[in-house]
Structures are given as C-alpha cells and as structure tokens.
Amino acid sequence: MTDPICVLGIETSCDETAAAVLRRAPDGTVSILAETVRSQIDEHAPYGGVVPEIAARAHAEIADEIVSQTLQKSGVGLADLDAIAATSGPGLIGGVMVGMMTGKAMALAADKPFVPINHLEGHALSPRLADPCPFPYLLLLVSGGHCQFIAVAGLGDYRRLGSTIDDAAGEAFDKLAKTLGIGFPGGPAVERLASDGDAKRFALPRPLLNRPGLDMSFAGLKTAAARVVEAESLDIRGQADLCASFQAAIAECLAEKSRRALIEFQDGQGGDTRLVVAGGVAANQTIRAALNDVAEAADASLIAPPLRHCTDNAAMIALAGAERLAAGLVDDAGLTFAARPRWPLDEARAQADPAYGGGKRGAKA
Ligand code: KG4
Ligand code: ZN
C-alpha cells in the first residue's frame, strides 16, 4: 500500500476497556490520533484480583461509549477508516466477546474489513508505536497474565523461547500483596514497601534458576513468601523486608533468564540486538535496572515502551491491524472469526509442548 492506513483498535481482553485510532504511514511511522484506556481497577480491588464476570459486564456497559468518544476525538469518521481491529483472544472470553462483537458490528455497518487480533501480537508490536524498532528483536512480556520470551522476527513470525510454567510474575506480585493486605494491583504496592526494605532478610527461592533453559516459575516463590507471612507476625519493617526480598528474587530470575535468552537469540545473528520489555511489571524500577545491566553486558539495547503502551491498550491492537493490512494479510474471513480464549503466538511450539501454551495461566493469559 502506498497510502497511509487509518485503523480503529479495540481492546477488552482483561480489565481495561480501550479504543484507539492511529494512522500508519507507508514507511511504518505511526501517529496515534486518539486513544482511551478505562481501567476497571476500582471494580476488582475489593476482590484482590480480576473477576471475569464483573469484567465482562463492565466492558459491555462502557465499550460503545469509549469507542465513539475515541473516534470523535480522533477527527476520523467511520467512513474514512481503512479497517477495524479488535482483540479476539487470548483473554477472559466474556470481555473478548464484547470488544470483538463491537468491532464486527461497526465493520459490518460501515462495510470495512474486520481484523481479529491476537492480544499477544499487540504486545509484541507495541515498541513500534513509539520507535521504528526494526525486526528482529527479543521481547520479554511480563505482566499479570503473561511471562514469556518471544523472538519477534517479523510480522506474524514469533518464536516462543520460554515462558512461565505456572504463575506470571505480575500475578505473583498481586498474590503477595493480597496475602499482606496492602492493595491491588499488587506490583506497585510491593514496590513501594520494598523501597524501605532489606532484600537480604528473607532467603526466598529462585525457582528454575539453576535449571537450563528459558522457562520460568513463580508459584513456589509465592508460596514461600506466604509461608513467611503465616509463620511470623510481621510488623511494617518485616513486611518491607519481605517485599524487598521477593522483588529481588523476581528481578534475579527475570534478569538471569533474559541473559540466557539474549545469548540464544543472538546466536547466529549479526548486527544490533534489541531487548524489549513490555507488560505492567516493566514499570518496576528494580527489574528495569536489572534488565538494563543484562542488556549492557550483552552489548544489546533495552527498549522499554512508555508505560501506557507496556500495559494493555488499544493502540497496539490498532497497530497490529494496520501492519496486517499493509502486509496484505487481511481478508473477508475476519467477520466470521470465533473468539479464542487460548491463542498462543507460537502455535507450533504450543502444539509440540501443550503443557503450557501461550496464555494458560493467569487472569490475563
Ligand atoms: O500489563 P498489565 O497492566 O496487565 C496484564 O496483565 O496484561 O499488568 C498488570 C500487572 C499486575 O500484575 C501488576 O501487579 C503488575 O503488572 N505491576 C507491577 C508494577 N506495576 C504493575 N509489578 C511490579 N512492579 C510494579 N511497579
Ligand atoms: Zn496484556
């Protein structure tokens, strides 16, 4: 295509209702014309985690309004869009259905192509919203529902190098915060307390660290921390020390696995190496610093997109739609696409290794 492409993106796969309109120039440059993210944190906070039924209802109540407000803000009429893209999996199916059906209805009414997007592809392409970030690059996606290494070779060309075999790292932060009763989402609360803590006070496990390979595990760490809470009546000092010890354990696991992932990724590949970190856990300063050290030591650069594009958003979904349209990968079949609660990015690997395909665990997986 030689003309710019204008796409509306919709994201509703977990606890954010989001819409965005962006324009992609033929050279790949992106301008976000409008974007809205409405978080449901307040609705889920009393439960210490995302409740699927509450999420689906909240999306259904607000999706139309978010989409129409965003379109209006963008100054682009429905008739001027080139396509409508919506997350069609993986995720909490009730929410996915709301966004996907909203997108399909609009596409049908306006006679535009509908592009079903894999939410993980959105994350994989998210660095390209702000930065040219040429292919290939190594992505560490680390959030409340995802924790995986993906070698991004090109659009639609993803190889999963490793993933958590149980909880995602963000989920582990959330569980610790719930056990300590310090708030939801847990990551920011744990990070705040950890800033005054002694990371050496509690010797917590680093699961799978001494095993070869790039898979990760955080369930044992979460349980070990819960045992400390049960066994000792921690005062605020003790809580801070536990949070610091826990954060240090996660940072060490992510850093060491990233170090090995970079070696595997760089093997046989010349030129600059980019390590991209995305997902809500990428907000954590201790983790960022640890990843930065690893990247520097490997002569690679660490790219951390702005936080609003690390966490769930619709701009990355619109971008995936625009890149697919530009590459000629969009056909009429979009309107009949069935939502997929599980949708691994690397289908071949997930089939060969079905124990933990993309997004097996976690509310957002
Ligand atoms: O990307 P995100 O908004 O949603 C998905 O899971 O897709 O990530 C949310 C997760 C939560 O588990 C939250 O506790 C974690 O990211 N998180 C953090 C921090 N900020 C958010 N974890 C550690 N440190 C933080 N500062
Ligand atoms: Zn996500």
Coordinates of C-alpha atoms and ligand atoms in Angstrom, one line a residue:
M1 CA 0.0 0.0 0.0
T2 CA 1.3 3.5 -0.8
D3 CA -1.3 5.5 1.2
P4 CA -1.4 5.9 4.9
I5 CA -3.6 3.5 6.7
C6 CA -6.1 4.5 9.4
V7 CA -7.3 1.9 11.8
L8 CA -9.6 1.8 14.9
G9 CA -8.4 -0.7 17.5
I10 CA -10.5 -2.1 20.4
E11 CA -9.1 -3.9 23.5
T12 CA -11.3 -5.6 26.1
S13 CA -9.5 -8.9 27.0
C14 CA -9.0 -8.2 30.7
D15 CA -9.7 -5.3 32.9
E16 CA -9.1 -2.3 30.6
T17 CA -11.7 -1.1 28.1
A18 CA -9.7 0.6 25.5
A19 CA -10.0 2.2 22.0
A20 CA -7.5 3.9 19.7
V21 CA -7.3 5.4 16.2
L22 CA -4.0 5.5 14.5
R23 CA -2.5 6.3 11.2
R24 CA 0.4 4.3 9.8
A25 CA 2.4 5.9 7.0
P26 CA 3.8 3.6 4.3
D27 CA 7.3 3.9 5.9
G28 CA 5.9 2.5 9.1
T29 CA 5.7 5.8 11.0
V30 CA 2.8 5.8 13.4
S31 CA 0.7 8.7 14.6
I32 CA -1.8 8.0 17.3
L33 CA -4.8 10.3 16.6
A34 CA -6.7 9.4 19.8
E35 CA -6.6 6.8 22.5
T36 CA -8.6 6.0 25.6
V37 CA -8.0 3.4 28.3
R38 CA -10.6 3.0 31.0
S39 CA -9.3 0.8 33.9
Q40 CA -11.7 -1.3 36.0
I41 CA -9.3 -1.4 39.0
D42 CA -11.8 0.0 41.4
E43 CA -14.4 -2.7 40.5
H44 CA -11.9 -5.5 41.1
A45 CA -10.0 -4.1 44.0
P46 CA -12.3 -5.5 46.7
Y47 CA -11.6 -9.0 45.5
G48 CA -7.8 -8.6 45.2
G49 CA -7.8 -9.8 41.6
V50 CA -9.8 -9.6 38.3
V51 CA -13.3 -11.2 38.5
P52 CA -14.2 -12.4 35.0
E53 CA -18.0 -11.8 35.3
I54 CA -17.5 -8.3 36.7
A55 CA -15.0 -7.5 33.9
A56 CA -17.4 -8.7 31.1
R57 CA -20.3 -6.6 32.5
A58 CA -18.2 -3.5 32.9
H59 CA -16.9 -3.8 29.3
A60 CA -20.4 -4.3 28.0
E61 CA -21.6 -1.2 29.8
I62 CA -18.9 1.1 28.5
A63 CA -17.4 -0.2 25.3
D64 CA -19.7 1.7 22.9
E65 CA -19.1 5.0 24.7
I66 CA -15.3 4.5 24.8
V67 CA -15.2 3.7 21.1
S68 CA -17.4 6.5 19.9
Q69 CA -15.7 9.1 22.1
T70 CA -12.3 8.0 20.8
L71 CA -13.4 8.1 17.2
Q72 CA -14.8 11.6 17.8
K73 CA -11.6 12.8 19.4
S74 CA -9.5 11.4 16.5
G75 CA -11.5 13.5 14.0
V76 CA -11.7 10.5 11.7
G77 CA -15.2 9.4 10.5
L78 CA -16.2 5.8 10.4
A79 CA -16.3 6.0 6.6
D80 CA -12.6 7.2 6.5
L81 CA -11.3 4.2 8.4
D82 CA -9.4 1.5 6.4
A83 CA -10.2 -1.2 8.9
I84 CA -11.4 -2.0 12.4
A85 CA -9.3 -4.3 14.6
A86 CA -10.2 -5.8 17.9
T87 CA -8.6 -8.2 20.3
S88 CA -10.2 -11.6 19.6
G89 CA -8.1 -13.6 22.1
P90 CA -6.5 -14.8 24.3
G91 CA -8.1 -13.5 27.4
L92 CA -11.2 -13.6 29.5
I93 CA -13.8 -14.7 27.0
G94 CA -16.7 -12.6 28.2
G95 CA -14.7 -9.4 27.7
V96 CA -13.1 -10.5 24.5
M97 CA -16.6 -11.1 23.0
V98 CA -17.7 -7.6 23.9
G99 CA -14.8 -5.9 22.1
M100 CA -14.8 -8.3 19.2
M101 CA -18.6 -8.0 18.6
T102 CA -18.5 -4.2 18.9
G103 CA -15.7 -4.2 16.2
K104 CA -17.5 -6.7 14.0
A105 CA -20.8 -4.7 14.2
M106 CA -19.1 -1.5 13.2
A107 CA -17.2 -3.2 10.4
L108 CA -20.4 -4.7 9.0
A109 CA -22.3 -1.4 9.3
A110 CA -19.5 0.6 7.6
D111 CA -18.5 -2.1 5.1
K112 CA -14.9 -2.2 6.3
P113 CA -12.6 -5.1 6.9
F114 CA -12.6 -6.5 10.4
V115 CA -9.2 -7.7 11.6
P116 CA -9.2 -10.2 14.6
I117 CA -6.0 -9.5 16.6
N118 CA -4.1 -11.8 18.9
H119 CA -3.6 -9.7 22.1
L120 CA -0.1 -11.1 22.4
E121 CA 0.8 -9.8 18.9
G122 CA -0.3 -6.4 20.0
H123 CA 2.2 -6.6 22.9
A124 CA 4.8 -8.0 20.6
L125 CA 4.5 -5.0 18.2
S126 CA 4.0 -2.3 20.9
P127 CA 7.5 -0.9 20.8
R128 CA 6.9 0.1 17.2
L129 CA 4.2 2.6 18.4
A130 CA 7.0 5.0 19.5
D131 CA 10.1 3.8 17.9
P132 CA 11.0 2.3 14.5
C133 CA 12.3 -0.8 16.4
P134 CA 13.2 -2.8 13.3
F135 CA 12.7 -6.6 13.3
P136 CA 14.1 -8.8 14.7
Y137 CA 14.1 -8.2 18.5
L138 CA 13.7 -10.2 21.6
L139 CA 10.6 -9.5 23.7
L140 CA 10.2 -10.2 27.4
L141 CA 6.5 -9.8 28.0
V142 CA 6.0 -9.7 31.8
S143 CA 2.6 -8.7 33.2
G144 CA -0.3 -10.0 35.3
G145 CA -1.2 -12.7 32.8
H146 CA 1.9 -13.2 30.6
C147 CA 5.5 -14.0 31.3
Q148 CA 7.3 -15.2 28.2
F149 CA 10.3 -14.6 25.9
I150 CA 9.3 -14.2 22.3
A151 CA 11.8 -13.8 19.4
V152 CA 10.0 -11.4 17.1
A153 CA 11.4 -12.0 13.6
G154 CA 8.8 -10.1 11.7
L155 CA 5.0 -9.6 11.5
G156 CA 3.4 -12.9 12.3
D157 CA 6.7 -14.6 12.8
Y158 CA 7.0 -15.3 16.5
R159 CA 9.0 -18.0 18.3
R160 CA 8.4 -18.6 21.9
L161 CA 11.8 -19.2 23.6
G162 CA 10.5 -19.7 27.1
S163 CA 7.6 -19.0 29.4
T164 CA 6.4 -19.4 32.9
I165 CA 5.2 -22.8 33.7
D166 CA 2.8 -21.6 36.3
D167 CA 2.1 -18.0 37.5
A168 CA 3.0 -14.9 35.7
A169 CA 5.4 -12.5 37.6
G170 CA 2.7 -9.8 38.0
E171 CA 0.3 -12.4 39.3
A172 CA 2.9 -13.4 42.0
F173 CA 3.2 -9.7 43.0
D174 CA -0.6 -9.5 43.2
K175 CA -0.8 -12.6 45.4
L176 CA 1.8 -11.4 47.8
A177 CA 0.1 -8.0 48.1
K178 CA -3.2 -9.8 48.7
T179 CA -1.6 -12.0 51.4
L180 CA -0.2 -8.9 53.1
G181 CA -3.4 -6.9 52.6
I182 CA -1.6 -4.0 51.0
G183 CA -3.7 -3.3 47.9
F184 CA -4.5 -4.2 44.3
P185 CA -2.8 -4.2 41.8
G186 CA -0.1 -5.6 44.0
G187 CA 3.1 -4.7 42.0
P188 CA 3.1 -1.0 42.7
A189 CA 2.2 -1.7 46.4
V190 CA 5.0 -4.2 46.8
E191 CA 7.5 -1.9 45.1
R192 CA 6.6 1.0 47.4
L193 CA 7.1 -1.1 50.5
A194 CA 10.2 -2.7 49.2
S195 CA 11.9 0.6 48.8
D196 CA 12.5 0.7 52.6
G197 CA 13.2 -3.0 52.9
D198 CA 16.2 -5.2 53.3
A199 CA 16.3 -7.5 50.3
K200 CA 18.7 -9.9 52.1
R201 CA 16.5 -10.5 55.2
F202 CA 14.5 -13.5 53.8
A203 CA 16.1 -16.2 51.7
L204 CA 13.4 -16.9 49.1
P205 CA 13.7 -19.5 46.3
R206 CA 14.6 -18.6 42.7
P207 CA 12.6 -21.4 41.0
L208 CA 14.1 -23.0 37.9
L209 CA 17.1 -20.6 38.0
N210 CA 19.6 -23.5 38.3
R211 CA 17.9 -25.5 35.5
P212 CA 18.9 -24.9 31.9
G213 CA 16.5 -23.4 29.5
L214 CA 14.3 -20.3 29.5
D215 CA 11.2 -21.4 31.3
M216 CA 10.3 -19.7 34.5
S217 CA 8.3 -20.4 37.6
F218 CA 6.9 -18.1 40.3
A219 CA 4.4 -20.3 42.1
G220 CA 7.0 -21.7 44.6
L221 CA 8.2 -18.2 45.4
K222 CA 4.7 -17.0 46.0
T223 CA 4.1 -20.0 48.4
A224 CA 7.4 -19.5 50.2
A225 CA 6.5 -15.8 50.8
A226 CA 3.0 -16.8 52.0
R227 CA 4.7 -19.2 54.5
V228 CA 6.8 -16.4 55.9
V229 CA 3.6 -14.3 56.4
E230 CA 1.9 -17.3 58.2
A231 CA 4.9 -18.2 60.4
E232 CA 5.9 -14.7 61.6
S233 CA 3.7 -11.9 62.7
L234 CA 5.4 -9.3 60.5
D235 CA 5.4 -5.6 61.5
I236 CA 5.7 -3.0 58.9
R237 CA 9.5 -3.3 58.9
G238 CA 9.2 -7.1 58.3
Q239 CA 6.6 -6.5 55.5
A240 CA 9.0 -4.1 53.8
D241 CA 11.9 -6.7 54.1
L242 CA 9.7 -9.4 52.7
C243 CA 8.6 -7.2 49.8
A244 CA 12.2 -6.3 49.1
S245 CA 13.4 -9.9 49.2
F246 CA 10.5 -11.0 47.0
Q247 CA 11.1 -8.3 44.4
A248 CA 14.9 -9.1 44.4
A249 CA 14.1 -12.8 43.7
I250 CA 11.8 -11.9 40.8
A251 CA 14.3 -9.4 39.4
E252 CA 17.1 -12.0 39.6
C253 CA 15.1 -14.7 37.9
L254 CA 14.0 -12.4 35.1
A255 CA 17.5 -11.0 34.7
E256 CA 19.2 -14.3 34.6
K257 CA 16.7 -15.8 32.1
S258 CA 17.0 -12.7 30.0
R259 CA 20.8 -13.0 29.9
R260 CA 20.4 -16.6 28.6
A261 CA 17.6 -15.6 26.2
L262 CA 19.8 -12.9 24.7
I263 CA 22.6 -15.5 24.1
E264 CA 20.1 -17.8 22.4
F265 CA 18.6 -15.0 20.4
Q266 CA 21.9 -13.5 19.3
D267 CA 23.3 -16.9 18.3
G268 CA 24.0 -16.7 14.5
Q269 CA 22.6 -13.2 14.3
G270 CA 24.7 -10.2 13.4
G271 CA 24.0 -6.5 14.0
D272 CA 22.4 -4.7 16.8
T273 CA 20.4 -6.6 19.3
R274 CA 17.3 -5.2 21.0
L275 CA 15.7 -6.5 24.1
V276 CA 12.2 -5.1 24.5
V277 CA 10.4 -5.3 27.8
A278 CA 6.6 -4.9 27.9
G279 CA 3.8 -5.5 30.3
G280 CA 2.8 -3.9 33.6
V281 CA 5.8 -5.4 35.6
A282 CA 8.1 -3.4 33.3
A283 CA 7.2 -0.4 35.5
N284 CA 9.2 -1.9 38.3
Q285 CA 12.4 0.1 38.7
T286 CA 14.5 -2.7 40.3
I287 CA 13.5 -5.1 37.5
R288 CA 14.2 -2.5 34.8
A289 CA 17.7 -1.7 36.3
A290 CA 18.5 -5.5 36.4
L291 CA 17.4 -5.9 32.8
N292 CA 19.4 -2.8 31.7
D293 CA 22.5 -4.3 33.3
V294 CA 21.9 -7.6 31.4
A295 CA 21.4 -5.8 28.1
E296 CA 24.5 -3.7 28.6
A297 CA 26.6 -6.7 29.4
A298 CA 25.4 -8.4 26.2
D299 CA 26.0 -5.3 24.1
A300 CA 22.3 -5.0 23.4
S301 CA 19.9 -2.1 24.0
L302 CA 17.0 -2.3 26.3
I303 CA 13.8 -0.8 24.9
A304 CA 11.0 -0.1 27.3
P305 CA 8.0 1.5 25.6
P306 CA 6.2 4.2 27.7
L307 CA 4.2 2.5 30.4
R308 CA 0.9 3.3 28.9
H309 CA 1.9 1.2 25.9
C310 CA 3.5 -1.5 28.1
T311 CA 0.2 -2.2 29.8
D312 CA -3.0 -3.2 28.0
N313 CA -4.0 -0.6 25.4
A314 CA -5.8 -0.4 22.1
A315 CA -3.1 1.5 20.2
M316 CA -1.1 -1.7 20.0
I317 CA -4.2 -3.5 18.7
A318 CA -4.8 -0.8 16.0
L319 CA -1.1 -1.0 15.1
A320 CA -1.3 -4.8 14.6
G321 CA -4.4 -4.3 12.4
A322 CA -2.6 -1.6 10.4
E323 CA 0.6 -3.7 9.9
R324 CA -1.5 -6.7 8.8
L325 CA -3.5 -4.6 6.4
A326 CA -0.3 -3.0 5.0
A327 CA 1.2 -6.5 4.5
G328 CA -1.8 -7.7 2.6
L329 CA -2.8 -10.2 5.4
V330 CA -6.4 -9.1 5.8
D331 CA -9.3 -10.9 4.1
D332 CA -13.0 -11.3 4.4
A333 CA -12.8 -14.1 6.9
G334 CA -12.4 -11.7 9.9
L335 CA -16.1 -11.3 10.3
T336 CA -16.6 -15.0 10.9
F337 CA -13.6 -15.4 13.2
A338 CA -14.5 -17.1 16.5
A339 CA -13.0 -15.6 19.7
R340 CA -10.2 -17.7 21.2
P341 CA -9.7 -17.9 25.0
R342 CA -6.4 -19.6 24.3
W343 CA -4.4 -18.4 21.3
P344 CA -0.6 -19.0 21.6
L345 CA 1.5 -16.7 19.4
D346 CA 3.8 -19.6 18.5
E347 CA 1.2 -22.3 17.6
A348 CA 3.8 -24.9 16.6
R349 CA 5.6 -24.7 19.8
A350 CA 2.4 -24.8 21.9
Q351 CA 1.2 -27.9 20.0
A352 CA 4.5 -29.6 20.5
D353 CA 4.5 -28.7 24.1
P354 CA 0.9 -28.5 25.2
A355 CA 1.5 -28.3 28.9
Y356 CA 1.9 -24.6 28.7
G357 CA 0.8 -23.0 25.5
G358 CA 0.6 -19.2 25.3
G359 CA -1.6 -17.9 28.0
K360 CA -2.5 -20.9 30.0
R361 CA -2.5 -19.3 33.4
G362 CA -3.4 -16.0 34.9
A363 CA -6.4 -13.7 34.5
K364 CA -4.9 -12.0 31.5
A365 CA -3.3 -15.1 29.9
Ligands
KG4_1 O1 0.2 -5.3 31.6 P1 -0.8 -5.2 32.7 O2 -1.5 -3.9 33.0 O3 -1.9 -6.2 32.5 C1 -1.7 -7.5 32.1 O4 -1.5 -8.4 33.0 O5 -1.8 -7.7 30.9 O6 0.0 -5.7 34.0 C2 -0.6 -5.7 35.3 C3 0.4 -6.4 36.2 C4 -0.2 -6.6 37.6 O7 0.0 -7.9 38.0 C5 0.6 -5.6 38.4 O8 0.7 -6.0 39.8 C6 1.9 -5.6 37.7 O9 1.6 -5.6 36.4 N1 2.6 -4.3 38.0 C7 3.8 -4.3 38.7 C8 4.2 -2.9 38.8 N2 3.2 -2.2 38.2 C9 2.3 -3.1 37.8 N3 4.6 -5.3 39.1 C10 5.8 -4.9 39.8 N4 6.1 -3.6 40.0 C11 5.4 -2.6 39.5 N5 5.7 -1.3 39.7
ZN2 ZN -1.8 -7.9 28.0

